[in-house]
Coordinates of C-alpha atoms in Angstrom, one line a residue:
X1 CA 80.7 108.6 93.1
X2 CA 84.0 109.0 91.2
X3 CA 84.4 111.4 88.3
X4 CA 85.8 110.9 84.8
X5 CA 88.4 113.7 84.9
X6 CA 91.4 111.3 85.1
X7 CA 92.9 113.5 87.9
X8 CA 94.9 112.0 90.7
X9 CA 92.8 110.2 93.3
X10 CA 91.9 112.3 96.3
X11 CA 92.4 110.0 99.3
X12 CA 89.7 109.7 101.9
X13 CA 91.0 110.3 105.5
X14 CA 90.2 106.7 106.3
X15 CA 91.8 105.2 103.1
X16 CA 95.2 104.6 104.6
X17 CA 95.9 100.9 104.8
X18 CA 92.8 100.0 102.8
X19 CA 93.3 97.7 99.8
X20 CA 90.8 97.2 97.0
X21 CA 90.4 93.5 96.0
X22 CA 88.9 92.1 92.8
X23 CA 87.7 88.8 94.3
X24 CA 86.1 87.3 91.2
X25 CA 89.1 87.2 88.9
X26 CA 91.5 84.3 88.7
X27 CA 91.5 80.6 87.9
X28 CA 90.7 79.3 91.3
X29 CA 87.7 81.6 92.1
X30 CA 86.8 83.7 95.1
X31 CA 87.6 81.0 97.7
X32 CA 91.3 81.1 96.9
X33 CA 91.4 84.9 96.9
X34 CA 89.5 85.1 100.3
X35 CA 91.9 82.4 101.6
X36 CA 94.8 84.6 100.5
X37 CA 93.4 87.6 102.3
X38 CA 93.1 85.6 105.5
X39 CA 96.7 84.5 105.1
X40 CA 97.9 88.0 104.5
X41 CA 96.0 89.4 107.6
X42 CA 97.9 86.9 109.8
X43 CA 101.1 88.7 108.8
X44 CA 99.7 92.2 108.9
X45 CA 96.7 92.5 111.2
X46 CA 96.2 96.2 110.4
X47 CA 95.1 95.4 106.8
X48 CA 91.7 96.4 105.7
X49 CA 90.0 95.4 102.4
X50 CA 87.2 96.5 100.2
X51 CA 86.3 93.2 98.5
X52 CA 84.5 93.4 95.2
X53 CA 82.2 90.7 93.6
X54 CA 79.1 88.7 94.2
X55 CA 78.0 89.7 97.7
X56 CA 76.4 86.5 98.7
X57 CA 79.3 84.3 97.6
X58 CA 81.9 86.6 99.2
X59 CA 80.1 87.1 102.4
X60 CA 79.8 83.3 102.8
X61 CA 83.5 82.7 101.9
X62 CA 84.7 85.4 104.4
X63 CA 82.4 84.0 107.1
X64 CA 84.2 80.7 106.9
X65 CA 87.5 82.4 107.9
X66 CA 87.3 83.3 111.6
X67 CA 88.0 87.0 112.2
X68 CA 88.4 88.0 108.6
X69 CA 85.0 89.7 108.4
X70 CA 86.4 92.4 110.8
X71 CA 88.9 93.3 108.0
X72 CA 86.5 93.3 105.1
X73 CA 83.9 95.5 103.5
X74 CA 82.1 93.7 100.7
X75 CA 81.0 95.7 97.7
X76 CA 78.5 94.0 95.4
X77 CA 79.5 93.7 91.7
X78 CA 77.3 91.3 89.7
X79 CA 79.5 90.8 86.7
X80 CA 82.9 89.1 86.2
X81 CA 85.6 89.8 83.6
X82 CA 86.5 86.4 82.0
X83 CA 90.1 85.6 81.0
X84 CA 88.8 85.3 77.4
X85 CA 87.2 88.8 77.3
X86 CA 88.7 91.3 75.0
X87 CA 89.8 94.6 76.7
X88 CA 87.8 96.6 74.2
X89 CA 84.7 94.6 75.2
X90 CA 85.3 95.2 78.9
X91 CA 85.7 99.0 78.2
X92 CA 82.3 99.0 76.6
X93 CA 80.3 96.7 78.9
X94 CA 82.4 96.2 82.1
X95 CA 81.2 98.9 84.5
X96 CA 79.3 96.3 86.6
X97 CA 82.2 94.0 86.9
X98 CA 84.3 93.3 90.1
X99 CA 87.4 94.4 88.3
X100 CA 86.0 97.8 87.3
X101 CA 84.6 98.3 90.8
X102 CA 88.0 97.4 92.4
X103 CA 89.9 99.9 90.3
X104 CA 87.2 102.6 90.8
X105 CA 87.8 102.4 94.6
X106 CA 91.4 103.6 94.0
X107 CA 90.2 106.3 91.6
X108 CA 87.7 107.6 94.2
X109 CA 90.3 107.6 97.0
X110 CA 88.6 104.9 99.1
X111 CA 91.6 102.6 98.8
X112 CA 95.3 103.1 98.1
X113 CA 96.0 100.0 96.0
X114 CA 94.0 97.6 93.8
X115 CA 94.8 93.9 93.6
X116 CA 93.4 91.7 90.9
X117 CA 94.1 88.1 89.6
X118 CA 92.0 88.8 86.4
X119 CA 92.6 89.3 82.7
X120 CA 95.8 91.4 82.3
X121 CA 94.8 93.2 79.2
X122 CA 91.4 94.1 80.6
X123 CA 92.9 95.2 83.9
X124 CA 95.4 97.5 82.2
X125 CA 92.6 98.9 80.0
X126 CA 90.2 99.6 82.9
X127 CA 93.1 101.1 85.0
X128 CA 94.0 103.4 82.1
X129 CA 90.4 104.5 81.7
X130 CA 89.7 105.1 85.4
X131 CA 93.1 106.2 86.7
X132 CA 94.6 107.7 83.6
X133 CA 98.3 108.0 82.8
X134 CA 100.6 110.2 84.8
X135 CA 101.4 113.5 83.0
X136 CA 104.5 112.8 80.9
X137 CA 104.1 109.1 80.6
X138 CA 103.6 107.6 77.1
X139 CA 103.1 104.0 78.1
X140 CA 102.5 102.5 81.5
X141 CA 104.7 99.5 82.4
X142 CA 104.3 96.3 84.4
X143 CA 107.2 95.8 86.9
X144 CA 107.9 92.6 88.8
X145 CA 110.3 91.5 91.5
X146 CA 112.8 88.8 90.3
X147 CA 114.7 86.7 92.8
X148 CA 118.3 87.7 92.8
X149 CA 121.7 87.5 94.6
X150 CA 121.3 91.1 95.8
X151 CA 121.0 91.8 99.5
X152 CA 117.3 92.6 99.1
X153 CA 116.8 89.2 97.5
X154 CA 115.2 90.7 94.4
X155 CA 115.7 92.8 91.3
X156 CA 113.0 94.9 89.6
X157 CA 112.3 94.3 86.0
X158 CA 110.1 96.2 83.6
X159 CA 108.2 96.2 81.3
X160 CA 107.0 92.5 81.4
X161 CA 104.0 92.8 79.2
X162 CA 102.0 96.1 79.3
X163 CA 103.1 96.9 75.8
X164 CA 105.3 94.9 73.4
X165 CA 106.8 98.1 71.9
X166 CA 109.2 100.6 73.5
X167 CA 110.9 103.5 71.9
X168 CA 113.8 105.4 73.6
X169 CA 111.5 107.8 75.5
X170 CA 109.5 104.8 76.9
X171 CA 112.7 103.1 78.0
X172 CA 113.9 106.2 79.8
X173 CA 110.5 106.5 81.6
X174 CA 110.7 102.8 82.5
X175 CA 114.2 103.5 84.0
X176 CA 112.9 106.3 86.1
X177 CA 109.8 104.5 87.3
X178 CA 111.7 101.3 88.0
X179 CA 114.3 103.3 90.0
X180 CA 111.4 104.8 92.1
X181 CA 109.9 101.4 92.7
X182 CA 113.3 99.9 93.8
X183 CA 113.8 102.9 96.1
X184 CA 110.3 102.8 97.7
X185 CA 109.5 99.1 97.4
X186 CA 112.9 97.6 98.2
X187 CA 114.4 100.5 100.3
X188 CA 117.5 100.9 98.0
X189 CA 118.7 104.5 98.3
X190 CA 120.6 104.6 95.1
X191 CA 119.4 101.9 92.7
X192 CA 121.6 100.6 89.9
X193 CA 119.8 100.6 86.6
X194 CA 120.7 98.5 83.6
X195 CA 119.3 98.3 80.0
X196 CA 118.7 94.7 78.8
X197 CA 120.6 93.9 75.6
X198 CA 122.3 91.1 73.7
X199 CA 125.7 92.2 75.0
X200 CA 127.3 94.7 77.3
X201 CA 129.3 96.6 74.6
X202 CA 127.9 100.1 73.9
X203 CA 127.8 99.4 70.1
X204 CA 125.5 96.3 70.5
X205 CA 121.8 96.1 70.0
X206 CA 119.1 98.1 68.1
X207 CA 119.4 101.8 67.5
X208 CA 116.6 102.7 70.0
X209 CA 118.5 100.8 72.7
X210 CA 121.8 102.7 72.0
X211 CA 119.9 106.0 72.0
X212 CA 118.2 105.2 75.3
X213 CA 121.5 104.1 76.8
X214 CA 123.1 107.5 76.2
X215 CA 120.1 109.5 77.4
X216 CA 119.6 107.4 80.6
X217 CA 123.3 107.8 81.3
X218 CA 122.9 111.6 81.2
X219 CA 119.9 111.5 83.6
X220 CA 121.4 109.2 86.3
X221 CA 123.3 111.7 88.5
X222 CA 120.5 114.2 88.8
X223 CA 117.8 111.6 89.5
X224 CA 119.6 109.7 92.2
X225 CA 120.5 106.4 90.5
X226 CA 123.5 104.7 89.1
X227 CA 123.4 103.6 85.4
X228 CA 125.5 100.5 84.8
X229 CA 124.9 100.4 81.1
X230 CA 123.8 97.4 79.1
X231 CA 123.2 94.1 80.9
X232 CA 122.5 90.6 79.6
X233 CA 120.0 87.9 80.5
X234 CA 122.4 86.3 82.9
X235 CA 122.3 89.5 85.0
X236 CA 118.6 89.4 85.7
X237 CA 119.0 87.2 88.8
X238 CA 122.5 88.5 89.6
X239 CA 123.9 91.2 91.8
X240 CA 125.3 93.6 89.2
X241 CA 122.1 95.7 88.9
X242 CA 118.9 96.5 90.9
X243 CA 116.6 97.5 88.0
X244 CA 116.5 95.8 84.6
X245 CA 114.8 97.9 81.8
X246 CA 113.4 96.3 78.7
X247 CA 110.4 96.3 76.3
X248 CA 107.3 94.3 77.2
X249 CA 107.8 91.6 74.6
X250 CA 111.3 90.7 75.8
X251 CA 110.4 91.1 79.5
X252 CA 107.4 88.9 79.2
X253 CA 109.3 86.1 77.5
X254 CA 112.0 86.3 80.1
X255 CA 109.5 86.2 82.9
X256 CA 107.6 83.2 81.6
X257 CA 110.9 81.4 80.9
X258 CA 112.2 82.1 84.4
X259 CA 109.0 80.8 86.0
X260 CA 108.9 77.7 83.9
X261 CA 112.6 77.0 84.6
X262 CA 112.0 77.4 88.4
X263 CA 109.1 74.9 88.3
X264 CA 111.2 72.5 86.1
X265 CA 114.1 72.6 88.5
X266 CA 111.8 72.0 91.5
X267 CA 110.1 69.1 89.8
X268 CA 113.4 67.5 88.6
X269 CA 114.9 67.7 92.1
X270 CA 111.8 66.1 93.5
X271 CA 112.0 63.2 90.9
X272 CA 115.7 62.8 91.6
X273 CA 115.3 62.5 95.3
X274 CA 112.4 60.0 94.9
X275 CA 114.2 57.8 92.4
X276 CA 115.9 55.3 94.8
X277 CA 115.8 54.4 98.5
X278 CA 119.3 55.9 98.9
X279 CA 118.2 59.2 97.2
X280 CA 115.1 59.3 99.5
X281 CA 117.4 58.9 102.5
X282 CA 119.6 61.7 101.1
X283 CA 116.5 63.9 100.7
X284 CA 115.6 63.4 104.4
X285 CA 119.2 64.5 105.4
X286 CA 119.0 67.6 103.1
X287 CA 115.3 68.4 103.9
X288 CA 115.9 71.8 105.5
X289 CA 118.2 72.9 102.6
X290 CA 115.7 71.7 100.0
X291 CA 112.9 73.6 101.7
X292 CA 115.0 76.8 101.6
X293 CA 115.8 76.3 97.9
X294 CA 112.1 75.5 97.1
X295 CA 111.0 78.7 98.8
X296 CA 113.6 80.8 97.1
X297 CA 112.6 79.7 93.6
X298 CA 108.9 79.4 94.2
X299 CA 107.2 81.9 91.7
X300 CA 104.3 82.3 94.2
X301 CA 106.6 84.1 96.6
X302 CA 107.1 87.0 94.2
X303 CA 103.6 87.0 92.8
X304 CA 102.4 90.4 91.8
X305 CA 103.3 92.8 88.9
X306 CA 102.8 96.5 89.6
X307 CA 101.3 98.8 87.0
X308 CA 103.5 101.9 86.9
X309 CA 102.8 105.2 85.3
X310 CA 99.2 105.6 86.4
X311 CA 97.4 107.9 88.8
X312 CA 97.1 105.2 91.4
X313 CA 98.7 101.8 92.1
X314 CA 97.4 98.5 90.7
X315 CA 99.0 95.1 91.5
X316 CA 98.3 92.3 89.0
X317 CA 98.5 88.8 90.5
X318 CA 98.9 85.7 88.4
X319 CA 95.5 84.3 87.3
X320 CA 96.6 80.9 88.6
X321 CA 97.6 82.2 92.0
X322 CA 96.6 80.0 95.0
X323 CA 96.2 81.4 98.5
X324 CA 99.9 81.7 98.9
X325 CA 100.3 83.7 95.7
X326 CA 97.4 85.9 96.5
X327 CA 98.8 86.6 100.0
X328 CA 102.1 87.6 98.4
X329 CA 100.4 90.0 96.0
X330 CA 98.4 91.5 98.8
X331 CA 101.5 91.8 100.9
X332 CA 103.3 93.7 98.1
X333 CA 100.3 96.0 97.7
X334 CA 100.3 96.7 101.5
X335 CA 104.0 97.6 101.5
X336 CA 103.5 100.0 98.6
X337 CA 100.5 101.5 100.2
X338 CA 102.4 102.1 103.5
X339 CA 105.3 103.7 101.7
X340 CA 103.1 106.3 99.9
X341 CA 104.4 104.9 96.6
X342 CA 101.8 106.5 94.3
X343 CA 102.6 110.0 95.6
X344 CA 106.4 109.4 95.4
X345 CA 106.2 108.0 91.9
X346 CA 104.1 110.9 90.8
X347 CA 106.6 113.4 92.1
X348 CA 109.5 111.5 90.6
X349 CA 107.9 111.4 87.2
X350 CA 107.0 115.2 87.3
X351 CA 110.6 116.1 88.3
X352 CA 112.1 113.8 85.6
X353 CA 109.8 115.1 82.9
X354 CA 111.1 118.6 83.5
X355 CA 114.7 117.3 83.3
X356 CA 113.9 115.4 80.1
X357 CA 112.6 118.6 78.6
X358 CA 116.0 120.2 79.3
X359 CA 118.0 117.5 77.7
X360 CA 116.0 117.0 74.5

């Protein structure tokens, strides 16, 4: 049994490489999630899962995927968090849900990372109750990978929806956590961090942005990152920066706009190439290039937001994720698990909190 102290999870000796999966959340039900696990295992056969939800339903779904049962332990949880449930309601009555059970496995140290396609607000609430915030963190953040022109292929952006507010202290903490994510998730030794604003001039933007700008700049050298100053929306998919820091309201609007634009471009290209016999012939000639483009802008490929600032790692998959999207989120969780991300982030935040105390 796990306790309620909020202390850092104590990993079991056999927890390495074990992911905790909320299999009942999401729009497409447990079949899509189990299919995603099967797809992920093909890429990383060492993966092991604790799969939470209705035992009869999950056991049957897993049995339909040859060999997947060898990678799964099913943990029965009779209730499900609906997308319409309020976080406060889940806090009061959700202890028998698959979501609560999945997060609890990370808290107890049985698994290293939790993955869920469920209700974002409820997942953040359960994660904060069971895992608790890291010492020195005011507000956790959700970080995502954004396709970019950088050599890694991605930029990190946070916050994208954990909290619509962010004061200077929050933005500084986001910068430090995002830097740690870029270093451990993308392998960037000295990440470049930028603060999202309406212009790059230092006198632009709200007062809290200008204050955060000056304080992040002071912390950069001692914390192993480069601060590039203010960045604009056009820099989000660019190669000027590795980490984009913003508040949850702005970040979420940018994320949803980017995803919608990617789908729009893909659909418009499809319509254009189907319009006439000549365009259909051109599509055949350009098929390999079109497939590469479609893969590059496919939101499913970068599915998975990471909750940062907690005593444990939680990956939030899109509720509408199909098996490809689920596999991407599970793959991200696996990479973070193997890098020891939770311990590294905890150490980074502790060191940075001490530094912040010296600068205030």
